[in-house]
Amino acid sequence: MSKFATLNFSMQNQTELLDENQQGEATMVEQLSDRLTGKKVYLESYGCQMNFSDSEIVASIMANAGFETTRNANDADVILLNTCAIRDNAEQRIRNRLKQFNAEKVQNPNKVIGILGCMAERLKSQLLEEEKLVDIVAGPDAYRDLPNLVLELESGQKAVNVLLSRDETYAEISPIRLDSNGVSAFISITRGCDNMCSFCVVPFTRGRERSRGPKSIVAEALDLFEKGYREVTLLGQNVDSYRWNISKKGEIVDSMDETVNFAQLLEKVALVNPDLRIRFSTSHPKDMGNDVLEIMSRYENICDYIHLPVQSGNSDVLHKMNRGYTRDWYLERINAIRKYIPECGISTDIITGFCGESEEQHQDTLSLMEAVKYDYAYMFFYSERPKTLAERKYTDDVSLEDKKRRLAEVIALQKVHSMESNKKAVGKTYRVLAEGYSKRSSEQLCGRNSQNVMCVFDKKDYKKGDYVNVFITDCTSGTLIGETVV
Ligand code: SAH
Ligand code: SF4
Ligand code: F3S
C-alpha cells in the first residue's frame, strides 16, 4: 500500500525558508550551500503518513543546504528513498527499487543513493556495507545531518547516521509541501512510540515517543490557513498520548509553561479558524478518552472521523499483542464515540494470523467487525519483524495459506460493510471540501465529507478549496456520487 511522492518546490520557497527560519544557522548553511548549490535531489516516499510528512521536512533541509530538486530520478545527483519497515513485503519492494537504481548507476557512477526512514534505521549500515545498495544511510532523527552526510561521502567517509533522539521534533523546520493539492496538509505532533505492541517494529525504528511544542503546531496550522489550506491532519503513532510539559506520571515539568494534552491541543488548532478542518491519526483504543470526544463534538471544524485500530477481535490475542485493551474495552470506546458523535465515521486496522491465532479467535475478529460495522479498514496478514517482542516470545505458527485466507474473509466482510455505510449516505447532504478534479473528468470535482468519504460531483462554478454542500444520489463501496445544492 505504499505511495509515491517526488520533491517539488520552487527556488522562491527556498529563499523564503532561509529568510524566515534559518537565521541562526545561516553561517553553516552558507558553507554547505557553497559546495552543494546546484546539486539536484530526487525524493521518493513509502509507508505511512508520518513518513510522507518527514519527506517534507527532508525537502526543506535539503533546500536550505542549496540543493535544487528534480521530479526525474535520471536528472538527480542524489536519490533519496524514505522507507518503511512495517511488513516484510514493504521492505522487499524497496530493495527492488534500490536494485533498479543501482543498475542505472552503471552509466552514472557518481550518482549518490541514500536510504532514509524506518528501513534505514532497522538495517543500519547493512545496506551500505554488506549489500552495497546505498551510499548514505540516515534514520528518522538524523535528517538535519543529511547535507553533511553528502559532503562526508564526497570526502570518502562512511555516510551513516542512525542515532535516535529523545527530543528531536523538527519543530521549527518549515516543511516544503510535496505533491500538495494546496488544500490539505499534514502536521506532525508527536514522533516515536512507547507502546511496544508485540508485532510492531515502529518503536525500534522511530525511537521514544516525544511531543512537539503546541505553539509551533498552532503556528504551522495558521501559516497553512493563510496560504489557502483548508484542512490539516495532526499526525502521531498514538495522538492520544500527546502531552506538553506533563511527565509520563502526569506531573507538571515546568511550572512557568502551559500544560497541554491532546484534547486541549485539538481545541487550540480548531480555534485557528472555523474554516480550517482538523483531522488526526492515529487514535489508540487504550488512550482515547472522552475528553477528546467531547472536544470533537463541540467544534464543527473537527471532522467526525476516528481511525481506531483494533488489530484483533479476541481478548487473548490482544493480550499477546500487548495492545493494552480487551474486546469489551474496545467496544465500549466505540459506544462512547457513537454517543458523543452519532454521525462519526470509524475506520480500523486489522491483522490476521498473528502468532497462535486459532480459527475461533479469527471468528471473533469477524464478529467484532459485524458489531462495529466499520466504514473503512486497512487489513494485513501478520508479518514477523526481527527484534519485536512477538519474534522473541512467540512462534509465527499460522500458515501463510491460513493467514491469507483469513485476510480474504476480513476483506470481503469489510467490503460489504463499506457498501452498507455508503448506501446509508445516499439521500443525505454533506459539507464537502473540494480537493481537486475527480480522476475521471475535469468537469467534476472530488473531496471528502467530514466522515472522510470521497465524494464526486459536477464542478459548476466551484473550485478547489471551496466548501460545497453535496446531496448524495448514488455510491460505490469507495465513493459517494452527488450533486451540489445551495
Ligand atoms: N500506531 C498505529 C499503527 C501504526 S502501523 C497503531 O497503533 O494503531 C499501521 C498498521 O500496520 C498497524 O495498525 C497494524 O495493523 C499493521 N502492522 C504493524 N505491524 C505489523 C506486522 N508485523 N504485520 C502485519 N501488520 C502490521
Ligand atoms: Fe506500533 Fe503499537 Fe506503537 Fe502503533 S502503538 S506504532 S502498532 S507499537
Ligand atoms: Fe512504516 Fe515507519 Fe511508518 S515502519 S508505517 S514508515 S513509522
Short mmCIF file of N, CA and C in Angstrom, two decimals, residues 95-207:
data_model
loop_
_atom_site.label_atom_id
_atom_site.label_comp_id
_atom_site.label_asym_id
_atom_site.label_seq_id
_atom_site.Cartn_x
_atom_site.Cartn_y
_atom_site.Cartn_z
N ARG A 95 13.81 -2.81 -1.60
CA ARG A 95 15.02 -3.49 -2.07
C ARG A 95 15.04 -3.55 -3.61
N ASN A 96 13.90 -3.91 -4.20
CA ASN A 96 13.83 -3.99 -5.67
C ASN A 96 14.08 -2.63 -6.30
N ARG A 97 13.51 -1.60 -5.68
CA ARG A 97 13.69 -0.24 -6.21
C ARG A 97 15.17 0.15 -6.12
N LEU A 98 15.82 -0.21 -5.00
CA LEU A 98 17.25 0.13 -4.84
C LEU A 98 18.08 -0.60 -5.88
N LYS A 99 17.73 -1.85 -6.15
CA LYS A 99 18.48 -2.62 -7.17
C LYS A 99 18.33 -1.96 -8.53
N GLN A 100 17.11 -1.49 -8.81
CA GLN A 100 16.86 -0.81 -10.08
C GLN A 100 17.73 0.45 -10.21
N PHE A 101 17.77 1.25 -9.14
CA PHE A 101 18.60 2.47 -9.17
C PHE A 101 20.08 2.12 -9.31
N ASN A 102 20.50 1.03 -8.65
CA ASN A 102 21.91 0.63 -8.74
C ASN A 102 22.28 0.18 -10.15
N ALA A 103 21.32 -0.50 -10.82
CA ALA A 103 21.58 -0.94 -12.19
C ALA A 103 21.80 0.29 -13.08
N GLU A 104 20.98 1.34 -12.83
CA GLU A 104 21.11 2.55 -13.64
C GLU A 104 22.40 3.30 -13.34
N LYS A 105 22.95 3.05 -12.14
CA LYS A 105 24.16 3.75 -11.71
C LYS A 105 25.39 3.38 -12.55
N VAL A 106 25.31 2.24 -13.23
CA VAL A 106 26.45 1.81 -14.06
C VAL A 106 26.79 2.90 -15.07
N GLN A 107 25.77 3.53 -15.64
CA GLN A 107 26.00 4.61 -16.60
C GLN A 107 26.49 5.89 -15.92
N ASN A 108 26.16 6.04 -14.66
CA ASN A 108 26.47 7.30 -13.98
C ASN A 108 26.98 7.01 -12.57
N PRO A 109 28.26 6.59 -12.47
CA PRO A 109 28.79 6.09 -11.20
C PRO A 109 28.82 7.14 -10.08
N ASN A 110 28.75 8.43 -10.44
CA ASN A 110 28.82 9.46 -9.39
C ASN A 110 27.50 9.70 -8.68
N LYS A 111 26.45 9.10 -9.24
CA LYS A 111 25.13 9.30 -8.61
C LYS A 111 25.13 8.72 -7.20
N VAL A 112 24.55 9.49 -6.26
CA VAL A 112 24.51 9.06 -4.86
C VAL A 112 23.13 8.51 -4.54
N ILE A 113 23.08 7.34 -3.89
CA ILE A 113 21.79 6.77 -3.49
C ILE A 113 21.75 6.72 -1.96
N GLY A 114 20.70 7.33 -1.40
CA GLY A 114 20.58 7.35 0.07
C GLY A 114 19.30 6.70 0.52
N ILE A 115 19.36 6.03 1.66
CA ILE A 115 18.14 5.45 2.23
C ILE A 115 17.83 6.15 3.56
N LEU A 116 16.57 6.57 3.69
CA LEU A 116 16.12 7.26 4.89
C LEU A 116 15.02 6.42 5.55
N GLY A 117 14.57 6.86 6.70
CA GLY A 117 13.35 6.29 7.30
C GLY A 117 13.56 5.00 8.04
N CYS A 118 12.46 4.25 8.16
CA CYS A 118 12.41 3.13 9.10
C CYS A 118 13.26 1.94 8.69
N MET A 119 13.35 1.68 7.38
CA MET A 119 14.18 0.55 6.95
C MET A 119 15.66 0.89 7.15
N ALA A 120 16.01 2.16 6.95
CA ALA A 120 17.38 2.61 7.21
C ALA A 120 17.72 2.40 8.68
N GLU A 121 16.79 2.78 9.54
CA GLU A 121 17.03 2.66 10.98
C GLU A 121 17.13 1.19 11.39
N ARG A 122 16.30 0.36 10.80
CA ARG A 122 16.28 -1.06 11.19
C ARG A 122 17.54 -1.78 10.75
N LEU A 123 17.98 -1.51 9.51
CA LEU A 123 19.11 -2.26 8.98
C LEU A 123 20.45 -1.58 9.21
N LYS A 124 20.40 -0.34 9.69
CA LYS A 124 21.60 0.46 9.98
C LYS A 124 22.55 0.40 8.77
N SER A 125 23.83 0.03 8.98
CA SER A 125 24.75 0.13 7.84
C SER A 125 24.74 -1.10 6.92
N GLN A 126 23.86 -2.06 7.20
CA GLN A 126 23.85 -3.32 6.41
C GLN A 126 23.72 -3.09 4.90
N LEU A 127 22.80 -2.18 4.52
CA LEU A 127 22.59 -1.97 3.09
C LEU A 127 23.77 -1.27 2.44
N LEU A 128 24.56 -0.58 3.28
CA LEU A 128 25.73 0.14 2.75
C LEU A 128 26.95 -0.79 2.72
N GLU A 129 27.24 -1.42 3.86
CA GLU A 129 28.49 -2.17 3.96
C GLU A 129 28.41 -3.59 3.40
N GLU A 130 27.30 -4.30 3.73
CA GLU A 130 27.24 -5.69 3.30
C GLU A 130 26.63 -5.83 1.91
N GLU A 131 25.50 -5.15 1.71
CA GLU A 131 24.78 -5.35 0.44
C GLU A 131 25.19 -4.34 -0.63
N LYS A 132 25.87 -3.29 -0.21
CA LYS A 132 26.37 -2.26 -1.14
C LYS A 132 25.27 -1.73 -2.08
N LEU A 133 24.10 -1.51 -1.50
CA LEU A 133 22.98 -1.00 -2.30
C LEU A 133 22.83 0.51 -2.17
N VAL A 134 23.43 1.09 -1.13
CA VAL A 134 23.29 2.54 -0.91
C VAL A 134 24.62 3.18 -0.52
N ASP A 135 24.66 4.53 -0.65
CA ASP A 135 25.87 5.28 -0.26
C ASP A 135 25.67 6.03 1.05
N ILE A 136 24.38 6.35 1.33
CA ILE A 136 24.07 7.13 2.53
C ILE A 136 22.95 6.43 3.30
N VAL A 137 23.08 6.42 4.64
CA VAL A 137 22.02 5.86 5.48
C VAL A 137 21.68 6.90 6.54
N ALA A 138 20.41 7.31 6.60
CA ALA A 138 20.00 8.28 7.63
C ALA A 138 18.68 7.85 8.26
N GLY A 139 18.70 7.67 9.57
CA GLY A 139 17.48 7.29 10.31
C GLY A 139 16.56 8.49 10.51
N PRO A 140 15.34 8.24 11.02
CA PRO A 140 14.31 9.30 11.13
C PRO A 140 14.69 10.51 11.99
N ASP A 141 15.66 10.36 12.89
CA ASP A 141 16.04 11.52 13.71
C ASP A 141 17.33 12.18 13.21
N ALA A 142 17.81 11.77 12.03
CA ALA A 142 19.13 12.25 11.58
C ALA A 142 19.04 13.16 10.35
N TYR A 143 17.83 13.66 10.04
CA TYR A 143 17.69 14.38 8.77
C TYR A 143 18.42 15.72 8.71
N ARG A 144 18.63 16.35 9.89
CA ARG A 144 19.37 17.61 9.85
C ARG A 144 20.80 17.38 9.36
N ASP A 145 21.27 16.15 9.51
CA ASP A 145 22.65 15.81 9.16
C ASP A 145 22.81 15.44 7.68
N LEU A 146 21.70 15.37 6.94
CA LEU A 146 21.78 14.87 5.56
C LEU A 146 22.77 15.63 4.67
N PRO A 147 22.73 16.98 4.67
CA PRO A 147 23.70 17.70 3.82
C PRO A 147 25.14 17.34 4.19
N ASN A 148 25.40 17.22 5.51
CA ASN A 148 26.75 16.81 5.94
C ASN A 148 27.10 15.43 5.44
N LEU A 149 26.13 14.54 5.47
CA LEU A 149 26.40 13.16 5.04
C LEU A 149 26.79 13.15 3.56
N VAL A 150 26.15 14.00 2.75
CA VAL A 150 26.52 14.08 1.33
C VAL A 150 27.97 14.54 1.20
N LEU A 151 28.34 15.55 2.01
CA LEU A 151 29.71 16.06 1.96
C LEU A 151 30.71 15.02 2.48
N GLU A 152 30.33 14.33 3.53
CA GLU A 152 31.22 13.30 4.10
C GLU A 152 31.50 12.21 3.07
N LEU A 153 30.47 11.87 2.33
CA LEU A 153 30.62 10.85 1.30
C LEU A 153 31.65 11.31 0.26
N GLU A 154 31.54 12.61 -0.13
CA GLU A 154 32.47 13.15 -1.12
C GLU A 154 33.90 13.06 -0.62
N SER A 155 34.07 13.23 0.70
CA SER A 155 35.45 13.18 1.21
C SER A 155 35.83 11.76 1.65
N GLY A 156 35.05 10.79 1.20
CA GLY A 156 35.45 9.39 1.37
C GLY A 156 35.12 8.78 2.72
N GLN A 157 34.27 9.49 3.53
CA GLN A 157 33.92 8.90 4.82
C GLN A 157 32.64 8.08 4.72
N LYS A 158 32.42 7.30 5.77
CA LYS A 158 31.21 6.47 5.80
C LYS A 158 30.01 7.33 6.18
N ALA A 159 29.04 7.46 5.27
CA ALA A 159 27.93 8.40 5.49
C ALA A 159 26.74 7.70 6.13
N VAL A 160 26.86 7.42 7.44
CA VAL A 160 25.77 6.74 8.15
C VAL A 160 25.43 7.53 9.41
N ASN A 161 24.16 7.85 9.61
CA ASN A 161 23.72 8.41 10.89
C ASN A 161 22.35 7.81 11.24
N VAL A 162 22.37 6.89 12.20
CA VAL A 162 21.11 6.26 12.61
C VAL A 162 20.85 6.50 14.10
N LEU A 163 21.42 7.61 14.62
CA LEU A 163 21.19 7.92 16.03
C LEU A 163 19.74 8.31 16.24
N LEU A 164 19.12 7.70 17.24
CA LEU A 164 17.76 8.13 17.58
C LEU A 164 17.88 9.17 18.70
N SER A 165 16.91 10.07 18.73
CA SER A 165 16.98 11.17 19.68
C SER A 165 15.81 11.10 20.64
N ARG A 166 15.98 11.69 21.83
CA ARG A 166 14.86 11.73 22.77
C ARG A 166 14.06 13.02 22.60
N ASP A 167 14.63 14.00 21.89
CA ASP A 167 13.91 15.28 21.81
C ASP A 167 13.74 15.86 20.41
N GLU A 168 14.31 15.25 19.38
CA GLU A 168 14.16 15.82 18.04
C GLU A 168 12.69 15.79 17.60
N THR A 169 12.13 16.96 17.26
CA THR A 169 10.77 17.00 16.68
C THR A 169 10.75 17.83 15.39
N TYR A 170 11.89 18.35 14.97
CA TYR A 170 11.98 19.20 13.78
C TYR A 170 10.98 20.35 13.87
N ALA A 171 10.70 20.77 15.12
CA ALA A 171 9.59 21.71 15.36
C ALA A 171 9.69 22.97 14.52
N GLU A 172 10.88 23.54 14.38
CA GLU A 172 10.96 24.86 13.75
C GLU A 172 11.23 24.77 12.24
N ILE A 173 11.32 23.57 11.72
CA ILE A 173 11.57 23.45 10.28
C ILE A 173 10.25 23.57 9.52
N SER A 174 10.22 24.49 8.56
CA SER A 174 9.01 24.69 7.77
C SER A 174 8.97 23.66 6.67
N PRO A 175 8.07 22.68 6.74
CA PRO A 175 8.07 21.64 5.70
C PRO A 175 7.78 22.24 4.33
N ILE A 176 8.39 21.67 3.31
CA ILE A 176 8.03 22.06 1.95
C ILE A 176 7.01 21.05 1.46
N ARG A 177 5.80 21.52 1.15
CA ARG A 177 4.70 20.61 0.84
C ARG A 177 4.93 19.94 -0.51
N LEU A 178 5.04 18.62 -0.47
CA LEU A 178 5.34 17.87 -1.69
C LEU A 178 4.07 17.34 -2.31
N ASP A 179 3.99 17.40 -3.62
CA ASP A 179 2.81 16.89 -4.33
C ASP A 179 1.52 17.33 -3.66
N SER A 180 1.49 18.57 -3.23
CA SER A 180 0.36 19.05 -2.44
C SER A 180 -0.79 19.46 -3.35
N ASN A 181 -2.02 19.25 -2.85
CA ASN A 181 -3.17 19.77 -3.60
C ASN A 181 -3.45 21.22 -3.17
N GLY A 182 -2.64 21.76 -2.25
CA GLY A 182 -2.81 23.14 -1.80
C GLY A 182 -3.99 23.33 -0.87
N VAL A 183 -4.67 22.24 -0.53
CA VAL A 183 -5.87 22.32 0.30
C VAL A 183 -5.67 21.60 1.64
N SER A 184 -5.07 20.40 1.59
CA SER A 184 -4.89 19.64 2.83
C SER A 184 -3.41 19.34 3.07
N ALA A 185 -3.03 19.36 4.36
CA ALA A 185 -1.61 19.14 4.70
C ALA A 185 -1.50 18.38 6.02
N PHE A 186 -0.35 17.73 6.20
CA PHE A 186 -0.07 17.02 7.44
C PHE A 186 0.72 17.90 8.40
N ILE A 187 0.45 17.75 9.69
CA ILE A 187 1.30 18.38 10.71
C ILE A 187 1.67 17.30 11.72
N SER A 188 2.96 17.04 11.88
CA SER A 188 3.39 16.04 12.87
C SER A 188 3.31 16.65 14.25
N ILE A 189 2.69 15.91 15.19
CA ILE A 189 2.60 16.45 16.56
C ILE A 189 3.40 15.61 17.57
N THR A 190 3.59 14.33 17.25
CA THR A 190 4.49 13.53 18.08
C THR A 190 5.38 12.71 17.16
N ARG A 191 6.51 12.25 17.69
CA ARG A 191 7.37 11.31 16.97
C ARG A 191 7.62 10.11 17.88
N GLY A 192 7.94 8.98 17.26
CA GLY A 192 8.27 7.78 18.03
C GLY A 192 7.06 7.13 18.66
N CYS A 193 7.29 6.03 19.38
CA CYS A 193 6.20 5.34 20.05
C CYS A 193 6.75 4.53 21.22
N ASP A 194 6.06 4.62 22.36
CA ASP A 194 6.49 3.89 23.56
C ASP A 194 5.64 2.67 23.84
N ASN A 195 4.78 2.29 22.91
CA ASN A 195 3.77 1.29 23.26
C ASN A 195 4.23 -0.16 23.22
N MET A 196 5.15 -0.46 22.35
CA MET A 196 5.66 -1.83 22.31
C MET A 196 4.59 -2.89 22.04
N CYS A 197 3.71 -2.64 21.08
CA CYS A 197 2.82 -3.72 20.63
C CYS A 197 3.76 -4.82 20.13
N SER A 198 3.44 -6.07 20.45
CA SER A 198 4.47 -7.11 20.27
C SER A 198 4.78 -7.40 18.81
N PHE A 199 3.87 -7.05 17.88
CA PHE A 199 4.11 -7.32 16.46
C PHE A 199 4.86 -6.20 15.75
N CYS A 200 5.08 -5.08 16.43
CA CYS A 200 5.38 -3.83 15.71
C CYS A 200 6.84 -3.39 15.79
N VAL A 201 7.36 -2.98 14.65
CA VAL A 201 8.76 -2.58 14.55
C VAL A 201 8.96 -1.09 14.84
N VAL A 202 7.85 -0.32 14.86
CA VAL A 202 7.97 1.14 14.94
C VAL A 202 8.77 1.65 16.16
N PRO A 203 8.56 1.09 17.37
CA PRO A 203 9.35 1.60 18.50
C PRO A 203 10.86 1.45 18.27
N PHE A 204 11.25 0.47 17.46
CA PHE A 204 12.68 0.26 17.18
C PHE A 204 13.18 1.19 16.08
N THR A 205 12.30 1.55 15.16
CA THR A 205 12.75 2.37 14.03
C THR A 205 12.57 3.86 14.28
N ARG A 206 11.66 4.21 15.17
CA ARG A 206 11.36 5.63 15.39
C ARG A 206 11.70 6.09 16.79
N GLY A 207 12.07 5.16 17.66
CA GLY A 207 12.55 5.54 18.98
C GLY A 207 11.46 5.98 19.94
#
